[in-house]
CSV table of C-alpha atoms in Angstrom, one decimal:
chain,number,residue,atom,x,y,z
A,1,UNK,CA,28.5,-37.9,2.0
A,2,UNK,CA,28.7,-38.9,5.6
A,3,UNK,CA,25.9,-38.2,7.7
A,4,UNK,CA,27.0,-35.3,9.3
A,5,UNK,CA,27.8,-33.6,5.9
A,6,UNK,CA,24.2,-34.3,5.0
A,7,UNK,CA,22.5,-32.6,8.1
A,8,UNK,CA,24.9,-29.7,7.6
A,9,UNK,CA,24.0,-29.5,3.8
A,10,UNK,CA,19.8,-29.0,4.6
A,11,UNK,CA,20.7,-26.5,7.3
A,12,UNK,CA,22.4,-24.5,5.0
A,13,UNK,CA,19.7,-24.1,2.5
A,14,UNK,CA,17.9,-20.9,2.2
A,15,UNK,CA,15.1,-19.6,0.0
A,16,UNK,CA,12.2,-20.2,-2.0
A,17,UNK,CA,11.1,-23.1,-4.2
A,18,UNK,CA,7.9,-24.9,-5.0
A,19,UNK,CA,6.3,-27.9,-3.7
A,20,UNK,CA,3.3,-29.9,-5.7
A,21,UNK,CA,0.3,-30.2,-3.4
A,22,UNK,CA,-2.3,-33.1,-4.0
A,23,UNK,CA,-5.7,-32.8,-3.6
A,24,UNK,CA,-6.5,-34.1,0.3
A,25,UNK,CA,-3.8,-33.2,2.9
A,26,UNK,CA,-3.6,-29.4,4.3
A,27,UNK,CA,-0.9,-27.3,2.8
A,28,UNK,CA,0.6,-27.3,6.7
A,29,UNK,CA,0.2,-31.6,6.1
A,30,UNK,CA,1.9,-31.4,2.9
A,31,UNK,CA,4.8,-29.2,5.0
A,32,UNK,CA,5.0,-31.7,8.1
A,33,UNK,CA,5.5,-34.4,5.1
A,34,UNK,CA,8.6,-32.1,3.8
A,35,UNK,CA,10.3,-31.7,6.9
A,36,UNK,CA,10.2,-35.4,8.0
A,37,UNK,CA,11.2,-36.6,4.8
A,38,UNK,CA,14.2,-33.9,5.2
A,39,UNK,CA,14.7,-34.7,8.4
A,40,UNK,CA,15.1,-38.4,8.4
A,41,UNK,CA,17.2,-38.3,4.9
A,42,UNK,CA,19.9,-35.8,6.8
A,43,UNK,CA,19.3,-38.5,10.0
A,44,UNK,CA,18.2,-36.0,12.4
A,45,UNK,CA,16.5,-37.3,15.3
A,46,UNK,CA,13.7,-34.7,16.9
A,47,UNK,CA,10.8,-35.6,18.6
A,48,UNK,CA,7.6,-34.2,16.8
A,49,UNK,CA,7.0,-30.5,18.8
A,50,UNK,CA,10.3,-29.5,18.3
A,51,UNK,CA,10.7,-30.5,14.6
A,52,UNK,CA,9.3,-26.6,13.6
A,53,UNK,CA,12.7,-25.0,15.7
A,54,UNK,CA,15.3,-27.4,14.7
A,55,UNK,CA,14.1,-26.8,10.6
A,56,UNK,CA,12.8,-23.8,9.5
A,57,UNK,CA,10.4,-24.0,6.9
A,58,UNK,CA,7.1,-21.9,6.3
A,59,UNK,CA,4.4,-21.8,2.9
A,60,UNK,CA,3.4,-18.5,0.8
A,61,UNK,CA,-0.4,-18.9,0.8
A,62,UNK,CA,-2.8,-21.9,1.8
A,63,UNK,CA,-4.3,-24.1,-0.9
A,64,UNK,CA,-7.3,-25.5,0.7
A,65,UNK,CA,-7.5,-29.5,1.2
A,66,UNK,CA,-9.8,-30.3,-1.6
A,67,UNK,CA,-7.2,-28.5,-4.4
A,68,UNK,CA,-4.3,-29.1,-5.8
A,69,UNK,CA,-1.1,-27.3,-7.5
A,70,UNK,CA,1.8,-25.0,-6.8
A,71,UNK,CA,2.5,-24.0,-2.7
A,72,UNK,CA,5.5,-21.8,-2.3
A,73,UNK,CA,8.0,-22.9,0.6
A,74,UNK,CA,10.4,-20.5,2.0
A,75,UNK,CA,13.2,-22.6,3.9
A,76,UNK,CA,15.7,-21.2,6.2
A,77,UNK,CA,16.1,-17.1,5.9
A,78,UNK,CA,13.8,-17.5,2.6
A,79,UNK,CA,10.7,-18.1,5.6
A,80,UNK,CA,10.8,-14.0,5.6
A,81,UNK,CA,10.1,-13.8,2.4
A,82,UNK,CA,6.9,-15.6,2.1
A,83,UNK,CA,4.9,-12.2,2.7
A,84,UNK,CA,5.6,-11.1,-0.4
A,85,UNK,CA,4.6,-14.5,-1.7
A,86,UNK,CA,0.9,-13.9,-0.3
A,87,UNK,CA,0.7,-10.5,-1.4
A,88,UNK,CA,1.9,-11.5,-5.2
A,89,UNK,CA,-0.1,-12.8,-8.0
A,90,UNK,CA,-1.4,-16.6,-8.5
A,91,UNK,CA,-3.4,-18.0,-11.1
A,92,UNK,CA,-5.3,-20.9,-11.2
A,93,UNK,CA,-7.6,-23.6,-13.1
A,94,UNK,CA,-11.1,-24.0,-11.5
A,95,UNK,CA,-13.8,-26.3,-13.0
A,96,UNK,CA,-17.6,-24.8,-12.0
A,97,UNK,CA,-20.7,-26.8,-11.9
A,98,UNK,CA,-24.1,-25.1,-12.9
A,99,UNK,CA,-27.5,-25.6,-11.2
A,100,UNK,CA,-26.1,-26.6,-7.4
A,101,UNK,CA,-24.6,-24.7,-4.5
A,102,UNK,CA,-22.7,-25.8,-1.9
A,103,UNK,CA,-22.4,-24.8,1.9
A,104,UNK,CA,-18.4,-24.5,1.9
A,105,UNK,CA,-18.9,-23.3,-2.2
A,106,UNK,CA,-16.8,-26.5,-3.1
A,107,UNK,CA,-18.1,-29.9,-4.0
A,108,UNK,CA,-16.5,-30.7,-0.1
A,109,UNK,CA,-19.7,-29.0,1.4
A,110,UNK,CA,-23.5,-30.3,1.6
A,111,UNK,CA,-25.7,-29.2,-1.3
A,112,UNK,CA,-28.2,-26.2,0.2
A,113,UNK,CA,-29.4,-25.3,-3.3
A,114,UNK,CA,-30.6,-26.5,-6.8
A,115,UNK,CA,-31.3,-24.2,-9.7
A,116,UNK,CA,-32.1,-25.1,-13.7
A,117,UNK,CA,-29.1,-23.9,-15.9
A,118,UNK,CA,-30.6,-25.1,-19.2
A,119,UNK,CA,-30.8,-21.8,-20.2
A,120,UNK,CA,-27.4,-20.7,-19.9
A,121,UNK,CA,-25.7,-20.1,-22.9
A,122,UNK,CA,-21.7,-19.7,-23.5
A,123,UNK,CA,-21.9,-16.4,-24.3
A,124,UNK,CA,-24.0,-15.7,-21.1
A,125,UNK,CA,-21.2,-16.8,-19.1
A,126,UNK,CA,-18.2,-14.8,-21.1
A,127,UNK,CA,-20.6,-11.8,-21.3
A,128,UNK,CA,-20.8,-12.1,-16.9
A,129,UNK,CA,-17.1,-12.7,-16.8
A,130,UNK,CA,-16.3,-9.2,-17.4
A,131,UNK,CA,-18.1,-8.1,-14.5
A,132,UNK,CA,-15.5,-9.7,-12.4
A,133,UNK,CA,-12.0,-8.6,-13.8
A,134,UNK,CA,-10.5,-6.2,-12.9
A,135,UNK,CA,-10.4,-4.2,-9.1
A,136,UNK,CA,-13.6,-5.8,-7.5
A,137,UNK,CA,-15.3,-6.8,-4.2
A,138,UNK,CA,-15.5,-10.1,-2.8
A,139,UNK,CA,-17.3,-11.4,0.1
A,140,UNK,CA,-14.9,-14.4,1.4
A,141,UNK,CA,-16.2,-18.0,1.6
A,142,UNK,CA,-17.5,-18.7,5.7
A,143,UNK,CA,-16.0,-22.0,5.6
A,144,UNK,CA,-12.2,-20.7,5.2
A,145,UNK,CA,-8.1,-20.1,6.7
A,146,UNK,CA,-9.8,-16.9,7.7
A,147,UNK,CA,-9.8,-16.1,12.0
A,148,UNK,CA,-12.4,-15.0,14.3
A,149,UNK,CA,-10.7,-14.5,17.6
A,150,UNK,CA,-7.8,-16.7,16.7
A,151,UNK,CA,-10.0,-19.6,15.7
A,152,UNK,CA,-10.6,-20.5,11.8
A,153,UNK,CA,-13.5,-19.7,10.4
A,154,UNK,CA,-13.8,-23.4,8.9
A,155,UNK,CA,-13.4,-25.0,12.6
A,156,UNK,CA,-15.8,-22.5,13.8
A,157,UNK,CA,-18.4,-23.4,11.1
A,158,UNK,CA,-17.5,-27.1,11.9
A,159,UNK,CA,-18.3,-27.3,15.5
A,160,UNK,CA,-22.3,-25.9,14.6
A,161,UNK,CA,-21.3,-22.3,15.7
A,162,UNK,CA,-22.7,-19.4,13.8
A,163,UNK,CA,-20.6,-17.3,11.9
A,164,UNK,CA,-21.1,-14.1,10.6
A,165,UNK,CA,-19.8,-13.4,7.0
A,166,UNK,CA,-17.1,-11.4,6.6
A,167,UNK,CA,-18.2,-8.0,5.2
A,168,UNK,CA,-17.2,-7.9,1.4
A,169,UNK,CA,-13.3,-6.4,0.8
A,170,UNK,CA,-11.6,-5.4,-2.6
A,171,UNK,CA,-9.5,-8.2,-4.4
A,172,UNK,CA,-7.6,-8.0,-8.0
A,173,UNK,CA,-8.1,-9.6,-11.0
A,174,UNK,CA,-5.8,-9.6,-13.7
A,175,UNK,CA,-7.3,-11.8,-16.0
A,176,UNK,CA,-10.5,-14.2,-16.3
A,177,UNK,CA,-11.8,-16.5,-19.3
A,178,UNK,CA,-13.8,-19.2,-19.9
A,179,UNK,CA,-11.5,-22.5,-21.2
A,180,UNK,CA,-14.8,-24.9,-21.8
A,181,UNK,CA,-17.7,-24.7,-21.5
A,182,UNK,CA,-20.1,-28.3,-21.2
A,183,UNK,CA,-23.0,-27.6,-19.6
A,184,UNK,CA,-23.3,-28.2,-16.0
A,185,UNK,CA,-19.2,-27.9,-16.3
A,186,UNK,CA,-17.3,-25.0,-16.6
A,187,UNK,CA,-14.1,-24.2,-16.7
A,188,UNK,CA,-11.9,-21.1,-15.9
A,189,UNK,CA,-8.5,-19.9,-15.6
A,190,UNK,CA,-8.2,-16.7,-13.2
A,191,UNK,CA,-5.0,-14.5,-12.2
A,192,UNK,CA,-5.6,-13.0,-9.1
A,193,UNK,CA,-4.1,-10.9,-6.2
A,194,UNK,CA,-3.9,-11.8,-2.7
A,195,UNK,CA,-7.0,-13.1,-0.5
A,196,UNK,CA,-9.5,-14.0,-3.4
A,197,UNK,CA,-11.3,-17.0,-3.0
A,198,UNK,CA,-12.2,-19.0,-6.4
A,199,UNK,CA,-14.3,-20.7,-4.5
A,200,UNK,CA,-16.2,-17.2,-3.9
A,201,UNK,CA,-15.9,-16.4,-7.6
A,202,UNK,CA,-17.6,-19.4,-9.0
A,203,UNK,CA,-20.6,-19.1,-6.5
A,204,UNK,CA,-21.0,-15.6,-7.2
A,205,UNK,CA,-21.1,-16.2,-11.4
A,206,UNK,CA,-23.8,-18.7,-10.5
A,207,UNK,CA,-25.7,-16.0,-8.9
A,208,UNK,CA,-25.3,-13.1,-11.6
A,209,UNK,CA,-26.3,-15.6,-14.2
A,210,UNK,CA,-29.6,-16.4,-12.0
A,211,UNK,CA,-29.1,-19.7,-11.1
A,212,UNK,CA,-26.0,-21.0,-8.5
A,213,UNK,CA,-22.7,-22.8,-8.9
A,214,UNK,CA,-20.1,-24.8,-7.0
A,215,UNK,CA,-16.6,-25.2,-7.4
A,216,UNK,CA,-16.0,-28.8,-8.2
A,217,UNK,CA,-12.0,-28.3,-8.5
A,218,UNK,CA,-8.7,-26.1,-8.3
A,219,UNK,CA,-5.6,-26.0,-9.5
A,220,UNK,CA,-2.9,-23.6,-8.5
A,221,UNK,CA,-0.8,-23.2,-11.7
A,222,UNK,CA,1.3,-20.2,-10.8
A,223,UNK,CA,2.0,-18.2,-7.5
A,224,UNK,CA,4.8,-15.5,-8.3
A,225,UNK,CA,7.0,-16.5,-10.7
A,226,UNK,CA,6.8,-20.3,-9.6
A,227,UNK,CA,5.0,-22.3,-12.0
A,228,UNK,CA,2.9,-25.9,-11.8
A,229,UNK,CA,4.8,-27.0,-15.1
A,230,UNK,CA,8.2,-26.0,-14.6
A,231,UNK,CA,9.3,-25.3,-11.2
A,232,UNK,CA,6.7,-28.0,-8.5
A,233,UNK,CA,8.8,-30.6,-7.2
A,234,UNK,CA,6.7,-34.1,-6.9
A,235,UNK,CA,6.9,-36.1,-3.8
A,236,UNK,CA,9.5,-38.5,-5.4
A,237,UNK,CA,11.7,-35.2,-5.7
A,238,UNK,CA,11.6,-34.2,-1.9
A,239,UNK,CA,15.6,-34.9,-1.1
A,240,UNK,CA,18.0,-32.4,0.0
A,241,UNK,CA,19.9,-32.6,-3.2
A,242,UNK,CA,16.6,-31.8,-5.5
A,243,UNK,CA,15.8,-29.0,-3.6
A,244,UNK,CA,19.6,-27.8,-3.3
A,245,UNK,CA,19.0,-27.6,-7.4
A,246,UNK,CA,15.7,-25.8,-7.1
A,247,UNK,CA,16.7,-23.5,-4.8
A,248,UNK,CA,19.1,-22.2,-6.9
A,249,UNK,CA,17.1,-21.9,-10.3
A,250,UNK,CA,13.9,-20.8,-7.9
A,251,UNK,CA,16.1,-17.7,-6.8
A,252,UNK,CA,17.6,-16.6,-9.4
A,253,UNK,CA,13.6,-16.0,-11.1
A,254,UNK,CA,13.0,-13.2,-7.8
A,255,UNK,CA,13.6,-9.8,-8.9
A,256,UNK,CA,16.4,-7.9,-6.9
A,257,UNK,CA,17.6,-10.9,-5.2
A,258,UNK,CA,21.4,-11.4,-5.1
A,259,UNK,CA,22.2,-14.6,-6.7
A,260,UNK,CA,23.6,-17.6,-4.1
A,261,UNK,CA,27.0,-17.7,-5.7
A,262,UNK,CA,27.9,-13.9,-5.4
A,263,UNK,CA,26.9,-15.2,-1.6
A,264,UNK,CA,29.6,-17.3,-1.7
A,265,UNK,CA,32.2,-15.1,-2.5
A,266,UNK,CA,30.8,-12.1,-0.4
A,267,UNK,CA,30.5,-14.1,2.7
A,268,UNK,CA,33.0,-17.9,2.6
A,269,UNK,CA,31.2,-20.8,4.4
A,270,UNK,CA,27.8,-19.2,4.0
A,271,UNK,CA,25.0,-19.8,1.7
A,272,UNK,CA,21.9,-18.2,2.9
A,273,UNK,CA,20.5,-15.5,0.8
A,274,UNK,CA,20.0,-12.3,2.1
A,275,UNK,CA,16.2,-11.8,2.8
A,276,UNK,CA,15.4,-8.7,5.1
């Protein structure tokens, strides 16, 4: 394919797919990464501010630094759908540890607590689970994506300066069970709406089971229909062509949306999926 072909193949793709995130870089890193990589493959020269205009491409929901798992891109037109992305359903994998508590409620933060746990039984913490499935409030984590005039929380916190909580708000659970339990460990897979923090979750089982807890680490495993297994592309995979391919199995999982080939025919020389 000559170069030219190349470029003019990544600015036709539209859509969603699914990126792997590893623990360590921001989700916005992980997406700087993409679009280089993209970039440089279709040989398109841009200096670094104007890499954001000349290729479109936008994430369905922060995964903070210190976790791992699925992040939803949108590329092209599919950056308008990514709203619905945050809004949807995610699940993910979170290991707890017992008898410490953390600052940023991850093992990230300093330790500002230490509680016995001994006494904690496995059937303590399934009998506690139930208290938080289902349509409950959540007060979210001070260390997070959230803003205070137009400044994150987290950067706020990090500079020394004080930072009220946020008042509690009501979050979704669809489901919530224990996987293992070995004492100080924990581990739990959730399914959640939009805006929970797990990270909120694990400090507040600590609490109702009268000690405290951290979150030591999280996994994304599904947001949407996109899961960790099936649908992540790994770094290695990060080429025009690979996400050509994922695009077009990613789409056709979104209900309602027309498929890329009935695209084709509708509208010659265009492949974008309609999005509004």
């Amino acid at each position: 394919m000559a170069a030219g072909e190349v470029a003019e193949k990544l600015f036709s793709l539209s859509g969603l797919f699914a990126v792997y995130k590893p623990k360590g870089p921001t989700s916005a890193g992980v997406l700087n990464l993409l679009r280089e990589r993209l970039l440089a493959e279709a040989g398109v020269q841009t200096n670094e501010n104007k890499r954001n205009k000349v290729l479109k491409i936008g994430h369905g929901g922060t995964l903070d630094s210190a976790a791992a798992g699925v992040l939803v891109v949108g590329i092209g037109k599919g950056t308008k759908m990514l709203k619905t992305m945050l809004a949807g359903s995610k699940k993910y994998t979170a290991i707890g540890l017992l008898g410490k508590a953390t600052d940023t409620l991850d093992a990230t933060g300093k330790v500002t607590e230490e509680k016995p746990y001994d006494q904690i039984t496995k059937g303590d913490l399934e009998n506690v689970l139930q208290k938080f499935t289902g349509d409950i409030m959540q007060v979210p984590p001070l260390y997070s994506a959230l803003k205070k005039d137009g400044e994150r929380l987290s950067t706020l916190m990090k500079r020394g300066e004080a930072v009220e909580a946020k008042p509690a708000r009501p979050v979704k659970v669809y489901s919530l069970s224990l996987q293992q339990f070995q004492p100080p460990l924990f581990t739990l897979d959730v399914e959640c709406g939009g805006g929970f923090y797990v990270r909120s979750l694990v400090s507040d089982i600590g609490k109702e089971l009268s000690t405290c807890a951290t979150m030591q680490e999280l996994t994304r495993t599904k947001q949407g229909p996109f899961t960790l297994e099936e649908h992540a592309l790994y770094e290695d995979k990060w080429t025009i062509d690979e996400i050509a391919r994922s695009l077009e199995h990613c789409m056709s999982l979104l209900p309602g949306e027309p498929s890329h080939k009935k695209l084709k025919t509708e509208h010659p020389g265009e492949t974008a999926v309609s999005c509004e």
